[in-house]
PDB file of C-alpha atoms in Angstrom:
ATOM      1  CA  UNK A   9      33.552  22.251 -19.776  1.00 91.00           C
ATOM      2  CA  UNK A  10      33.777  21.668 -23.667  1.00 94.00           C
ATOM      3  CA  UNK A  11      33.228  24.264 -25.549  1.00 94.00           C
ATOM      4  CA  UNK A  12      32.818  23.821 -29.985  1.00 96.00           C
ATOM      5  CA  UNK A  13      34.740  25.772 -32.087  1.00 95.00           C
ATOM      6  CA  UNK A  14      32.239  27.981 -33.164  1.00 95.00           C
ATOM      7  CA  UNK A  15      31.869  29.500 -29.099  1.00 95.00           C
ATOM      8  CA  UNK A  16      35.022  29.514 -28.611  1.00 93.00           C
ATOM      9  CA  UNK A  17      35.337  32.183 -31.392  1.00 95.00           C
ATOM     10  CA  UNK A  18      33.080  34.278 -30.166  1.00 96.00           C
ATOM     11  CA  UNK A  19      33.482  37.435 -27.665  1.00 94.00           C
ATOM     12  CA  UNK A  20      31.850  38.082 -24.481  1.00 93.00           C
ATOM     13  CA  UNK A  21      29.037  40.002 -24.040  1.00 92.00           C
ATOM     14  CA  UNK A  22      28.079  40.977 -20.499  1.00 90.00           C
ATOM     15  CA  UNK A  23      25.421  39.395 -18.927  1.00 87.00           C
ATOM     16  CA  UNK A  24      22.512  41.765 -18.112  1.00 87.00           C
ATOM     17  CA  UNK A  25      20.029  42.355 -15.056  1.00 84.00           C
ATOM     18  CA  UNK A  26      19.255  38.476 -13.328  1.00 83.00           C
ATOM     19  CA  UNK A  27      16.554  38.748 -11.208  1.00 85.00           C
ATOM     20  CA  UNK A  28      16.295  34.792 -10.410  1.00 87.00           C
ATOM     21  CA  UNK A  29      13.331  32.963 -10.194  1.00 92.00           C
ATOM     22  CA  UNK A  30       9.805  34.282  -9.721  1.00 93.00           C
ATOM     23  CA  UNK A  31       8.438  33.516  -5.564  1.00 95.00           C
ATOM     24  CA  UNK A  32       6.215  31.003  -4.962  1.00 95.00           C
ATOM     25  CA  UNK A  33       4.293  30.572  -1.771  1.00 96.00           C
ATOM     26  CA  UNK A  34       5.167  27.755   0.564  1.00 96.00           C
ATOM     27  CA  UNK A  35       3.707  27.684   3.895  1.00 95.00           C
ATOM     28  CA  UNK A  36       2.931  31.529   4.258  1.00 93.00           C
ATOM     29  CA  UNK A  37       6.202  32.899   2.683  1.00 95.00           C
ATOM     30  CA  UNK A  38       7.456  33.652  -0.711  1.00 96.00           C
ATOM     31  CA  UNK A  39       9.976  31.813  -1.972  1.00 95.00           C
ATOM     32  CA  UNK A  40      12.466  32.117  -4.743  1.00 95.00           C
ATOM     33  CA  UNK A  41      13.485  28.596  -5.167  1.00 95.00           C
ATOM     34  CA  UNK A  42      16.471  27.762  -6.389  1.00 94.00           C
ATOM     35  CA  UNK A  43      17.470  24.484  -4.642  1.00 95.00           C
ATOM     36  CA  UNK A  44      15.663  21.620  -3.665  1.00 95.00           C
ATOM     37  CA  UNK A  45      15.911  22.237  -0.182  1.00 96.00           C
ATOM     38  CA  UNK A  46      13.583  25.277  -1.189  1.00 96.00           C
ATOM     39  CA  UNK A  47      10.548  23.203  -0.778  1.00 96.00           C
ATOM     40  CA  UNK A  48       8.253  22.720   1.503  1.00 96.00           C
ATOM     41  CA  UNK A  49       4.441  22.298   1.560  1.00 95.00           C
ATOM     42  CA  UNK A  50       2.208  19.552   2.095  1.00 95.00           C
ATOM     43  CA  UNK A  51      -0.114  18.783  -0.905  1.00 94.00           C
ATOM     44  CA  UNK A  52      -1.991  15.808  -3.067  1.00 93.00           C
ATOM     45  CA  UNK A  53      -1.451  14.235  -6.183  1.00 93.00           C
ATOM     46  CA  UNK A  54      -3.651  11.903  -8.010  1.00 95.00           C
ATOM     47  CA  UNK A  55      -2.127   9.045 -10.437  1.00 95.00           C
ATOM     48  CA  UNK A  56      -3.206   6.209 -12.455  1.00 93.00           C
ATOM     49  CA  UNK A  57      -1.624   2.978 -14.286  1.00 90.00           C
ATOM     50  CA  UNK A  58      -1.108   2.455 -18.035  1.00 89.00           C
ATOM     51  CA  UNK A  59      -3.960   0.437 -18.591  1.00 89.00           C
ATOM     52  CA  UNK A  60      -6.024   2.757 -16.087  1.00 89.00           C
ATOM     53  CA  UNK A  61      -7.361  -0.494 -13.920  1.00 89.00           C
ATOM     54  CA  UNK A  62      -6.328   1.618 -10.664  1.00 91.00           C
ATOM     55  CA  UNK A  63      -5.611   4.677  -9.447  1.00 94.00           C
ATOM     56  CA  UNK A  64      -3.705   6.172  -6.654  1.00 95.00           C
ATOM     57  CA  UNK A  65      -4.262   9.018  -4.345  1.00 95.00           C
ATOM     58  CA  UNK A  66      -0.231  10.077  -2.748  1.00 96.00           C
ATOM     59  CA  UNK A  67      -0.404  13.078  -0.012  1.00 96.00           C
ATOM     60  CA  UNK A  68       3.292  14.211   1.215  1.00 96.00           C
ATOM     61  CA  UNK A  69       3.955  16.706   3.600  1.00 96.00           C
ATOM     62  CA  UNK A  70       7.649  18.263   2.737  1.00 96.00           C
ATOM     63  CA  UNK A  71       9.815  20.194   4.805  1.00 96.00           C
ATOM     64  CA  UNK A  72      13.285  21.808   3.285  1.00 96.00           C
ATOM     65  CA  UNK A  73      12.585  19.551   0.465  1.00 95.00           C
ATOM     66  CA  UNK A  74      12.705  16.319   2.671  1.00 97.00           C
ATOM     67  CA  UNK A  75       9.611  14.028   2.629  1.00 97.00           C
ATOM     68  CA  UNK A  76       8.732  14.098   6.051  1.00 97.00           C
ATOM     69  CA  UNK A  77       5.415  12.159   6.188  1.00 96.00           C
ATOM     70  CA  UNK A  78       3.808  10.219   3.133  1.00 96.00           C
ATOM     71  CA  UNK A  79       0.224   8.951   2.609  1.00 96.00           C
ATOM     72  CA  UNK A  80      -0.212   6.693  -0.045  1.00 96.00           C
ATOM     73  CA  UNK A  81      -4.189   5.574  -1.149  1.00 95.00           C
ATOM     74  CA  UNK A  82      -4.842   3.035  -4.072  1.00 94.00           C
ATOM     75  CA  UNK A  83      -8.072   1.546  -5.417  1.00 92.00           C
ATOM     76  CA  UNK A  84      -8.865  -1.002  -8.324  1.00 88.00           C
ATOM     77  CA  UNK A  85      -6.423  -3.372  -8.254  1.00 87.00           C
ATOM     78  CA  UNK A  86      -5.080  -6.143  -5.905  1.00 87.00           C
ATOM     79  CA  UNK A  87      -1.360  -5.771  -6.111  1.00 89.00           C
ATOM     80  CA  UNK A  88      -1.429  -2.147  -6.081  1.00 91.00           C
ATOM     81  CA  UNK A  89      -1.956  -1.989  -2.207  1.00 92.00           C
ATOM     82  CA  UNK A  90       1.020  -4.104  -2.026  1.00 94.00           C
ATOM     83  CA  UNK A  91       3.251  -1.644  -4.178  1.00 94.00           C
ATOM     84  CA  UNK A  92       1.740   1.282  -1.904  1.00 95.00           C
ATOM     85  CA  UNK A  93       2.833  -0.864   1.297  1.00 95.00           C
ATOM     86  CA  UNK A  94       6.247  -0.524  -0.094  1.00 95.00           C
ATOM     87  CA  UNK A  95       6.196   2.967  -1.326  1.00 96.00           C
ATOM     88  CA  UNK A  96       5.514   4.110   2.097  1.00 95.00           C
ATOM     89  CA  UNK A  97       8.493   2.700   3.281  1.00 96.00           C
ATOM     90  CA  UNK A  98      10.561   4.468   0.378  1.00 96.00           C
ATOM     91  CA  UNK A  99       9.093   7.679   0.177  1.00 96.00           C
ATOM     92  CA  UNK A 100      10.175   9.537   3.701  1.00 97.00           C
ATOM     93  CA  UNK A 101      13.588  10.716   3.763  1.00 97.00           C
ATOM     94  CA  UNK A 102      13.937  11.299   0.134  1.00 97.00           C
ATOM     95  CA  UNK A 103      14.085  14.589  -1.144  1.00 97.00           C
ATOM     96  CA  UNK A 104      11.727  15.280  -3.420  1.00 95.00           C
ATOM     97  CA  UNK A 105      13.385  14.939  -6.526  1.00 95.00           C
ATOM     98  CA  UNK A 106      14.868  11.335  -5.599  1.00 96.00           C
ATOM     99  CA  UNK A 107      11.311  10.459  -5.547  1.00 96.00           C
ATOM    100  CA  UNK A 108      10.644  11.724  -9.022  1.00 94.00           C
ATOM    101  CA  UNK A 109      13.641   9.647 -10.240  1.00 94.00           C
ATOM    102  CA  UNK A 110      12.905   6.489  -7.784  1.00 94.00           C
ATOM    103  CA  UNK A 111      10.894   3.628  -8.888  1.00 92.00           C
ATOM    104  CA  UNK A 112       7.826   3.214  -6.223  1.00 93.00           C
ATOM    105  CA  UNK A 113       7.054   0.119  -7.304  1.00 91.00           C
ATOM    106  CA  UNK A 114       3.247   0.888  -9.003  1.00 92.00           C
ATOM    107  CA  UNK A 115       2.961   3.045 -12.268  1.00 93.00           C
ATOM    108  CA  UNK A 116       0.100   5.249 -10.535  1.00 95.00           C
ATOM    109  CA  UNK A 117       2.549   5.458  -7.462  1.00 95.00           C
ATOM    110  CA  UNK A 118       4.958   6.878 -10.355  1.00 95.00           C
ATOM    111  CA  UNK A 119       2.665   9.280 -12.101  1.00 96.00           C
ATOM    112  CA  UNK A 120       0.917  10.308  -8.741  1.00 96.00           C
ATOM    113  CA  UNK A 121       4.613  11.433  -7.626  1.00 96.00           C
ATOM    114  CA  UNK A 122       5.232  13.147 -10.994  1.00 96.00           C
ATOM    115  CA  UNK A 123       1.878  15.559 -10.689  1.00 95.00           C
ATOM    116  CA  UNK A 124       2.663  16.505  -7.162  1.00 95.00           C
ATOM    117  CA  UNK A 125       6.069  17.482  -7.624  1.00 95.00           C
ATOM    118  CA  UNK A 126       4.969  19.619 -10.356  1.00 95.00           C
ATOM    119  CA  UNK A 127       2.113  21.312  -7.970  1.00 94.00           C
ATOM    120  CA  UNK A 128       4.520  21.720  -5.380  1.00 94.00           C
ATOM    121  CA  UNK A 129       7.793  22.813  -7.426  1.00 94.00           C
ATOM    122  CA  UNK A 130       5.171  25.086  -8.522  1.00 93.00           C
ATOM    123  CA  UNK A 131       4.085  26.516  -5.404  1.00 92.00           C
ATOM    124  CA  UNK A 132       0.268  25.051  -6.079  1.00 93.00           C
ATOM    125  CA  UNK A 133       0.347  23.212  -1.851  1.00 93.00           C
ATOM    126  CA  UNK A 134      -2.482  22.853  -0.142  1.00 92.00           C
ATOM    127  CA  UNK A 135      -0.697  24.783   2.759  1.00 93.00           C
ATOM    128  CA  UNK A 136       0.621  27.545   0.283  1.00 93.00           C
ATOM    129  CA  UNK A 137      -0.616  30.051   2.435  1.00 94.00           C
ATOM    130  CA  UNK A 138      -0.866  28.466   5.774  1.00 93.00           C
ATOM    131  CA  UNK A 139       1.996  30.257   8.003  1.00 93.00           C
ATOM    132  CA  UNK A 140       4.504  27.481   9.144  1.00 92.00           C
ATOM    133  CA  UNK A 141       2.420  24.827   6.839  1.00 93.00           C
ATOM    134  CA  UNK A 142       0.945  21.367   8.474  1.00 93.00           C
ATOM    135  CA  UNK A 143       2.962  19.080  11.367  1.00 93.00           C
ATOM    136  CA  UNK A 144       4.151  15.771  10.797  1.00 94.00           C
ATOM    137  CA  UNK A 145       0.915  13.810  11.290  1.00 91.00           C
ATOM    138  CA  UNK A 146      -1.187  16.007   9.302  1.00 91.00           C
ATOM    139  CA  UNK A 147      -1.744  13.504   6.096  1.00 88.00           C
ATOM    140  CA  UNK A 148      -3.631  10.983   9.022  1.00 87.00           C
ATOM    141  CA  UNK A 149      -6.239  13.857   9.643  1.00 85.00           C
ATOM    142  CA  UNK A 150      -7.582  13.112   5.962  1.00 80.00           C
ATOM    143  CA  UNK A 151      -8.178   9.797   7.134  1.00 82.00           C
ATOM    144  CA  UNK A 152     -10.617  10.431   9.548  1.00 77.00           C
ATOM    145  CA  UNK A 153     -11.433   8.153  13.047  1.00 73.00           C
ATOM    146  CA  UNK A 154     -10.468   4.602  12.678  1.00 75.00           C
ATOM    147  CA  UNK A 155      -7.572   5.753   9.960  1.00 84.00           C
ATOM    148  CA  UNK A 156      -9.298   4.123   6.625  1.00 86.00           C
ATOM    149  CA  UNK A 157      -9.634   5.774   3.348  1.00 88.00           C
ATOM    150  CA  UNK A 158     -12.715   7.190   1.867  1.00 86.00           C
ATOM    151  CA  UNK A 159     -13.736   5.352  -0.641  1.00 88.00           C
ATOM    152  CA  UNK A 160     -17.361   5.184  -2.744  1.00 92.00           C
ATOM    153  CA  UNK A 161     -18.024   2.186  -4.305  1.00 94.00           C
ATOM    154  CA  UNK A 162     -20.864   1.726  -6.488  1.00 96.00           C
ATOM    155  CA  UNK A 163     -22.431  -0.576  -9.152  1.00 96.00           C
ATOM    156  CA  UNK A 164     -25.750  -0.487 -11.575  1.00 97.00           C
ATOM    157  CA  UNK A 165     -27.295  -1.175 -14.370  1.00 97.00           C
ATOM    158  CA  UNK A 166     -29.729  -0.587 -16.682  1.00 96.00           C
ATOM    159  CA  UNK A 167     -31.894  -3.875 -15.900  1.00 96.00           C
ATOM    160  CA  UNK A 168     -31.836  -3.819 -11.906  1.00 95.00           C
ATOM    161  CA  UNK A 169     -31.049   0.019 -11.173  1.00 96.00           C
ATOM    162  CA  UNK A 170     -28.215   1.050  -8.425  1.00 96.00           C
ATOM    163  CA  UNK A 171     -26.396  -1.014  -5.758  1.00 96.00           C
ATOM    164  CA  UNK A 172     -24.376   1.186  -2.832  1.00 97.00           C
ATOM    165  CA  UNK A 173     -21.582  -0.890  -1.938  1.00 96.00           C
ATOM    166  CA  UNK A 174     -19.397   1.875   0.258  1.00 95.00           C
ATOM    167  CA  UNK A 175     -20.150   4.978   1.401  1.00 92.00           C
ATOM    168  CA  UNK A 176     -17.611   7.471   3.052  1.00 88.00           C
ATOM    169  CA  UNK A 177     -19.163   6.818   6.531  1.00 89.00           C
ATOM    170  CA  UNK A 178     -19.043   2.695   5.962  1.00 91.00           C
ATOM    171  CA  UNK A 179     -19.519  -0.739   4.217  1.00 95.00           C
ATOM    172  CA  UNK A 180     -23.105  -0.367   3.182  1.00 97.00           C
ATOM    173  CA  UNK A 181     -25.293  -3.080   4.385  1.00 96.00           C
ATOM    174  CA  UNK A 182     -28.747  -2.229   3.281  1.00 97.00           C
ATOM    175  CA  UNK A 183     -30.161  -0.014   1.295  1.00 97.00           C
ATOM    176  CA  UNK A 184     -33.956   1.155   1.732  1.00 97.00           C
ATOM    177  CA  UNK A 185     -36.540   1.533  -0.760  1.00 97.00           C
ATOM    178  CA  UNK A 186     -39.606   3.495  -1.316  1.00 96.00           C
ATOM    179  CA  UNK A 187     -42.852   1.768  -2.824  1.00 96.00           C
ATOM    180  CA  UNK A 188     -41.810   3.003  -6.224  1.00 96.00           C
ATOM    181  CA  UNK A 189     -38.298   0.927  -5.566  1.00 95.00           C
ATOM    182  CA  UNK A 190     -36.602   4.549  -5.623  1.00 96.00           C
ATOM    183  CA  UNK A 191     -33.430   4.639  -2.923  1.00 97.00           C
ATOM    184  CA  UNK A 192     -34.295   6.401   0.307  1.00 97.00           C
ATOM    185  CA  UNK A 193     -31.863   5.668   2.745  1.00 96.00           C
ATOM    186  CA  UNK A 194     -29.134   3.060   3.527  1.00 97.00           C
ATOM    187  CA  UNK A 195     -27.921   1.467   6.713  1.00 97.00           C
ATOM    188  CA  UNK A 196     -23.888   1.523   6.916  1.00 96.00           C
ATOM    189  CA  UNK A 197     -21.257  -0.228   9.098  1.00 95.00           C
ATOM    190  CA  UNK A 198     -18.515   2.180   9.845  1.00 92.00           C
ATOM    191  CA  UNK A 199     -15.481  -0.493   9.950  1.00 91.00           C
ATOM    192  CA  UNK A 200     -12.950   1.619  11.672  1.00 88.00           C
ATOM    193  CA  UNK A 201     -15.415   2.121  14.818  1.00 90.00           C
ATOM    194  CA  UNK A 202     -16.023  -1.364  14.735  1.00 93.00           C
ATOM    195  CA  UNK A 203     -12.931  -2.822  14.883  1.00 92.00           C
ATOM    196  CA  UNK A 204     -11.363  -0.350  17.385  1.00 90.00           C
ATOM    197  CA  UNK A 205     -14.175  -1.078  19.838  1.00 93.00           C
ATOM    198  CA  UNK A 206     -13.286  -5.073  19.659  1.00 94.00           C
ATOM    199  CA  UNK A 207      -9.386  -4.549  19.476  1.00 93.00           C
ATOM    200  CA  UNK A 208     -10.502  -2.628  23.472  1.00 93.00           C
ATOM    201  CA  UNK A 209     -12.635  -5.864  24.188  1.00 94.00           C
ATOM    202  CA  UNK A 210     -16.195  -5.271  23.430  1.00 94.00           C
ATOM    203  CA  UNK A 211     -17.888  -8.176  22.090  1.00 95.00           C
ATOM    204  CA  UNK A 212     -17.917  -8.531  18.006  1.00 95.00           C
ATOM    205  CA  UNK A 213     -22.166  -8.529  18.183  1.00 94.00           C
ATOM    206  CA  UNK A 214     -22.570  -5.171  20.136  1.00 95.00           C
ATOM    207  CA  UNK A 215     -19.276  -3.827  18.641  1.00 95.00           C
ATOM    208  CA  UNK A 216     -20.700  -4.118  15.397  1.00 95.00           C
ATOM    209  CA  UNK A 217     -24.457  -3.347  16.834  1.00 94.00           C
ATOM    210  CA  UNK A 218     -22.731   0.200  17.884  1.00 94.00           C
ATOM    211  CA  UNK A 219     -20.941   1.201  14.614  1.00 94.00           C
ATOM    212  CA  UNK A 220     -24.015   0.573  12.681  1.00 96.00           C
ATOM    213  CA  UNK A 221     -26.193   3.942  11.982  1.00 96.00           C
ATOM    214  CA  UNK A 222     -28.540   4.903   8.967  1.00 96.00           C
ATOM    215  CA  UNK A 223     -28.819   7.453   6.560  1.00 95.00           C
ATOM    216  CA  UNK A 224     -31.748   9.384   5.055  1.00 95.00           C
ATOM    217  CA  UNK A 225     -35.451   8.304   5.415  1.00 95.00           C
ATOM    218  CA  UNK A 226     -34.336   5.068   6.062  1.00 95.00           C
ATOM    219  CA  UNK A 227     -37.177   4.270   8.632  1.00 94.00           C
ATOM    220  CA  UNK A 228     -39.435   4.622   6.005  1.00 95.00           C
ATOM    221  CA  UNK A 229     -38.712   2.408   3.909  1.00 96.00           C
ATOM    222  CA  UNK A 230     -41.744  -0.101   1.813  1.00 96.00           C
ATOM    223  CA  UNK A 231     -38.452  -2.510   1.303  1.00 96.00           C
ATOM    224  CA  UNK A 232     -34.695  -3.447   2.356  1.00 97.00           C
ATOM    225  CA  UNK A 233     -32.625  -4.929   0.739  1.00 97.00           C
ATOM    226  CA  UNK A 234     -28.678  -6.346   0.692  1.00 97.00           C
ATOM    227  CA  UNK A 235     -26.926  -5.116  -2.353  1.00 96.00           C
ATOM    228  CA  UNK A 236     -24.689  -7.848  -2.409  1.00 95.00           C
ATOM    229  CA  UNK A 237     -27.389 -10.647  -2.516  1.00 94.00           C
ATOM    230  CA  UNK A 238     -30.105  -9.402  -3.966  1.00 90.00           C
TER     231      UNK A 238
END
């Protein structure tokens, strides 16, 4: 240790009361962190690129500081899903702070990892107060049957109104109209459903008959339509 000059001059003066650091709560206990392998919690963290074209959704469940189980989620832009592919692979087994300081690849991969190491270092988990937090596993459970993301995607504009393109239950194949051309109802695929029940052998036509349902006062409907052609 180098000290200057003007320290080394100077007497000691005793160090007073030292409390350490305030408790956080991780997993049902409080917590004075001090070390990394302090950690634990499993939380979500939201993070987006420089010229905001995508964004990316990162859930890690930690355990003594360890990544133990990483979901990574990206939408709006083709080679981000290729950079998540890759950050799942680097993520688990890293402590937490060699994932600040590791590149994963996408710049919302990056800045997703940087807000949820500050809600976790923080002691802001989703499981701050669940005794013995989440299992290994638990970031699949957000997922839902069939293991796919939930995603909304929709277009309009001011000349022709509305289009539902994806809904959280499926690819949205129709949508139904009232006789004022107000939306009503839509008619979804749910894609996870579908492709598990061919993957066991069922044929694609009643596969994809099975994993089809409705939603609203679709049935009533003056007009359908396919927001994708028309």
């Amino acid at each position: 240790m180098i000290y200057s000059t003007e320290v080394d001059r100077m007497c000691c003066v005793a160090k007073g009361p030292n409390h350490g650091p305030a408790p956080i709560p991780e997993e049902g206990k409080w917590v004075q962190a001090k070390e990394i392998k302090d950690i634990s919690g499993l939380t979500h963290g939201i993070g987006w690129c420089a010229p905001q074209q995508g964004g990316c959704k990162l859930t890690l469940n930690v355990k003594n500081g360890i990544i133990e189980e990483a979901l990574v989620e990206t939408i709006g832009c083709s080679g981000m899903t290729h950079s998540a592919a890759m950050a799942s692979e680097i993520l688990p087994g890293k402590t937490i702070l060699e994932a600040l300081n590791t590149d994963l690849v996408c710049d919302a991969i990056n800045v997703a990892m940087r807000q949820l190491f500050l809600q976790i270092v923080y002691g802001r988990s989703q499981t701050a107060f669940s005794e013995g937090g989440l299992p290994i596993g638990a970031g699949l459970e957000d997922l839902g049957k069939g293991l796919r993301s939930q995603v909304g995607t929709m277009y309009g504009t001011k000349a022709k109104g509305t289009r539902y393109l994806e809904m959280t239950e499926g690819y949205v194949n129709h949508i139904a109209l009232d006789k004022n051309n107000q939306v009503i109802g839509y008619e979804f695929i749910s894609l996870g459903k579908m492709m598990e029940a061919i993957k066991k052998g069922m044929e694609p036509a009643e596969a994809l008959k099975k994993a089809t349902g409705t939603y609203g006062r679709y049935d009533e409907a003056a007009k359908i339509i396919d927001p994708r052609e028309e």
